[in-house]
CSV table of N, CA and C in Angstrom, one decimal:
chain,number,residue,atom,x,y,z
A,31,UNK,N,87.1,107.6,27.5
A,31,UNK,CA,85.9,107.5,28.3
A,31,UNK,C,86.3,107.4,29.8
A,32,UNK,N,87.2,106.6,30.2
A,32,UNK,CA,87.6,106.4,31.6
A,32,UNK,C,88.9,107.0,31.9
A,33,UNK,N,89.6,107.5,30.9
A,33,UNK,CA,91.0,108.0,31.1
A,33,UNK,C,91.0,109.2,32.0
A,34,UNK,N,90.0,110.1,31.9
A,34,UNK,CA,89.9,111.3,32.8
A,34,UNK,C,89.8,110.9,34.2
A,35,UNK,N,88.9,109.9,34.5
A,35,UNK,CA,88.7,109.4,35.9
A,35,UNK,C,90.0,108.8,36.4
A,36,UNK,N,90.8,108.1,35.6
A,36,UNK,CA,92.0,107.5,36.1
A,36,UNK,C,93.0,108.6,36.3
A,37,UNK,N,93.1,109.6,35.4
A,37,UNK,CA,94.1,110.7,35.6
A,37,UNK,C,93.8,111.5,36.8
A,38,UNK,N,92.5,111.7,37.1
A,38,UNK,CA,92.1,112.6,38.3
A,38,UNK,C,92.2,111.8,39.6
A,39,UNK,N,92.3,110.5,39.5
A,39,UNK,CA,92.3,109.7,40.7
A,39,UNK,C,90.9,109.3,41.2
A,40,UNK,N,89.9,109.7,40.5
A,40,UNK,CA,88.5,109.3,40.8
A,40,UNK,C,88.3,107.8,40.6
A,41,UNK,N,89.0,107.3,39.6
A,41,UNK,CA,88.9,105.8,39.4
A,41,UNK,C,90.3,105.2,39.6
A,42,UNK,N,90.3,103.9,40.0
A,42,UNK,CA,91.5,103.2,40.2
A,42,UNK,C,91.4,101.9,39.4
A,43,UNK,N,92.5,101.4,38.9
A,43,UNK,CA,92.5,100.1,38.2
A,43,UNK,C,92.7,99.1,39.3
A,44,UNK,N,92.1,97.9,39.0
A,44,UNK,CA,92.2,96.8,40.0
A,44,UNK,C,92.6,95.5,39.1
A,45,UNK,N,93.2,94.6,39.8
A,45,UNK,CA,93.7,93.4,39.2
A,45,UNK,C,94.6,93.6,38.0
A,46,UNK,N,95.5,94.6,38.1
A,46,UNK,CA,96.4,94.9,37.0
A,46,UNK,C,97.3,93.7,36.7
A,47,UNK,N,97.6,92.9,37.6
A,47,UNK,CA,98.5,91.7,37.4
A,47,UNK,C,97.8,90.7,36.5
A,48,UNK,N,96.5,90.8,36.3
A,48,UNK,CA,95.7,89.8,35.5
A,48,UNK,C,95.2,90.4,34.2
A,49,UNK,N,95.7,91.6,33.9
A,49,UNK,CA,95.3,92.2,32.6
A,49,UNK,C,95.8,91.4,31.4
A,50,UNK,N,95.0,91.2,30.4
A,50,UNK,CA,95.5,90.4,29.2
A,50,UNK,C,96.5,91.2,28.4
A,51,UNK,N,97.4,90.6,27.7
A,51,UNK,CA,98.3,91.3,26.9
A,51,UNK,C,97.6,92.0,25.7
A,52,UNK,N,98.1,93.0,25.2
A,52,UNK,CA,97.5,93.6,24.0
A,52,UNK,C,97.4,92.7,22.8
A,53,UNK,N,96.3,92.7,22.1
A,53,UNK,CA,96.1,91.9,21.0
A,53,UNK,C,95.9,92.7,19.7
A,54,UNK,N,96.5,92.4,18.6
A,54,UNK,CA,96.4,93.2,17.4
A,54,UNK,C,95.0,93.0,16.8
A,55,UNK,N,94.5,94.0,16.2
A,55,UNK,CA,93.2,94.0,15.5
A,55,UNK,C,93.6,93.8,14.0
A,56,UNK,N,92.9,92.8,13.4
A,56,UNK,CA,93.3,92.4,12.0
A,56,UNK,C,92.0,92.4,11.1
A,57,UNK,N,92.2,92.8,9.9
A,57,UNK,CA,91.1,92.7,8.9
A,57,UNK,C,91.5,91.6,7.9
A,58,UNK,N,90.7,90.7,7.7
A,58,UNK,CA,91.0,89.6,6.8
A,58,UNK,C,90.1,89.7,5.5
A,59,UNK,N,90.8,89.5,4.4
A,59,UNK,CA,90.0,89.5,3.1
A,59,UNK,C,90.7,88.6,2.1
A,60,UNK,N,90.0,88.2,1.1
A,60,UNK,CA,90.5,87.3,0.1
A,60,UNK,C,91.6,88.0,-0.7
A,61,UNK,N,92.8,87.4,-0.7
A,61,UNK,CA,94.0,88.0,-1.4
A,61,UNK,C,93.9,87.8,-2.9
A,62,UNK,N,93.1,86.8,-3.3
A,62,UNK,CA,93.1,86.5,-4.8
A,62,UNK,C,92.0,87.3,-5.5
A,63,UNK,N,91.4,88.2,-4.9
A,63,UNK,CA,90.4,89.1,-5.5
A,63,UNK,C,90.8,90.5,-5.3
A,64,UNK,N,90.2,91.4,-6.2
A,64,UNK,CA,90.4,92.8,-6.1
A,64,UNK,C,89.6,93.2,-4.8
A,65,UNK,N,90.2,94.1,-4.0
A,65,UNK,CA,89.5,94.6,-2.9
A,65,UNK,C,88.7,95.8,-3.3
A,66,UNK,N,87.4,95.9,-3.0
A,66,UNK,CA,86.6,97.0,-3.4
A,66,UNK,C,87.1,98.3,-2.7
A,67,UNK,N,87.0,99.4,-3.4
A,67,UNK,CA,87.5,100.7,-2.9
A,67,UNK,C,86.8,101.0,-1.5
A,68,UNK,N,85.5,100.6,-1.4
A,68,UNK,CA,84.9,100.9,-0.1
A,68,UNK,C,85.5,100.1,1.0
A,69,UNK,N,86.0,98.9,0.7
A,69,UNK,CA,86.6,98.1,1.7
A,69,UNK,C,88.0,98.7,2.1
A,70,UNK,N,88.7,99.2,1.1
A,70,UNK,CA,90.0,99.9,1.4
A,70,UNK,C,89.7,101.2,2.2
A,71,UNK,N,88.7,101.9,1.8
A,71,UNK,CA,88.3,103.1,2.6
A,71,UNK,C,88.0,102.8,4.0
A,72,UNK,N,87.3,101.7,4.2
A,72,UNK,CA,86.9,101.3,5.6
A,72,UNK,C,88.2,100.9,6.4
A,73,UNK,N,89.1,100.1,5.7
A,73,UNK,CA,90.3,99.8,6.4
A,73,UNK,C,91.1,101.0,6.8
A,74,UNK,N,91.2,102.0,5.9
A,74,UNK,CA,92.0,103.2,6.3
A,74,UNK,C,91.3,103.9,7.4
A,75,UNK,N,89.9,104.0,7.4
A,75,UNK,CA,89.2,104.7,8.4
A,75,UNK,C,89.4,104.0,9.8
A,76,UNK,N,89.3,102.7,9.8
A,76,UNK,CA,89.4,102.0,11.1
A,76,UNK,C,90.9,102.1,11.6
A,77,UNK,N,91.9,102.0,10.7
A,77,UNK,CA,93.2,102.2,11.1
A,77,UNK,C,93.5,103.5,11.7
A,78,UNK,N,92.9,104.6,11.1
A,78,UNK,CA,93.1,105.9,11.6
A,78,UNK,C,92.4,106.1,13.0
A,79,UNK,N,91.2,105.5,13.1
A,79,UNK,CA,90.4,105.6,14.3
A,79,UNK,C,91.1,104.9,15.5
A,80,UNK,N,91.6,103.7,15.2
A,80,UNK,CA,92.2,102.9,16.2
A,80,UNK,C,93.6,103.5,16.6
A,81,UNK,N,94.2,104.2,15.7
A,81,UNK,CA,95.5,104.8,16.0
A,81,UNK,C,95.4,105.8,17.1
A,82,UNK,N,94.2,106.4,17.3
A,82,UNK,CA,93.9,107.4,18.3
A,82,UNK,C,93.7,106.7,19.7
A,83,UNK,N,93.5,105.4,19.7
A,83,UNK,CA,93.2,104.7,21.0
A,83,UNK,C,94.5,104.0,21.4
A,84,UNK,N,95.1,104.5,22.5
A,84,UNK,CA,96.4,103.9,22.9
A,84,UNK,C,96.3,102.4,23.3
A,85,UNK,N,95.2,102.0,23.7
A,85,UNK,CA,95.0,100.6,24.2
A,85,UNK,C,95.0,99.6,23.0
A,86,UNK,N,94.8,100.1,21.8
A,86,UNK,CA,94.7,99.2,20.6
A,86,UNK,C,96.0,99.3,19.8
A,87,UNK,N,96.4,98.1,19.2
A,87,UNK,CA,97.5,98.1,18.3
A,87,UNK,C,97.0,98.0,16.9
A,88,UNK,N,97.6,98.6,16.0
A,88,UNK,CA,97.2,98.6,14.6
A,88,UNK,C,98.3,98.3,13.7
A,89,UNK,N,98.1,97.3,12.8
A,89,UNK,CA,99.1,97.0,11.8
A,89,UNK,C,98.5,97.5,10.5
A,90,UNK,N,99.4,98.1,9.7
A,90,UNK,CA,98.9,98.6,8.4
A,90,UNK,C,98.5,97.5,7.5
A,91,UNK,N,97.4,97.7,6.7
A,91,UNK,CA,97.0,96.7,5.7
A,91,UNK,C,98.0,96.6,4.6
A,92,UNK,N,98.1,95.4,4.0
A,92,UNK,CA,99.1,95.2,2.9
A,92,UNK,C,98.7,96.0,1.7
């Protein structure tokens, strides 16, 4: 969304020294139950979508 503006110089970042560190995105579910296929499909979908966004970190689900 904003990457093109940064690359072209139209936009500039400010307060870079105060940027928060990257934080992982996690999906939490009950380990003592079977995970529904639709939940597994959602986890795979989100992991693939987030993998395309360099600002996000993704850990594979167990």
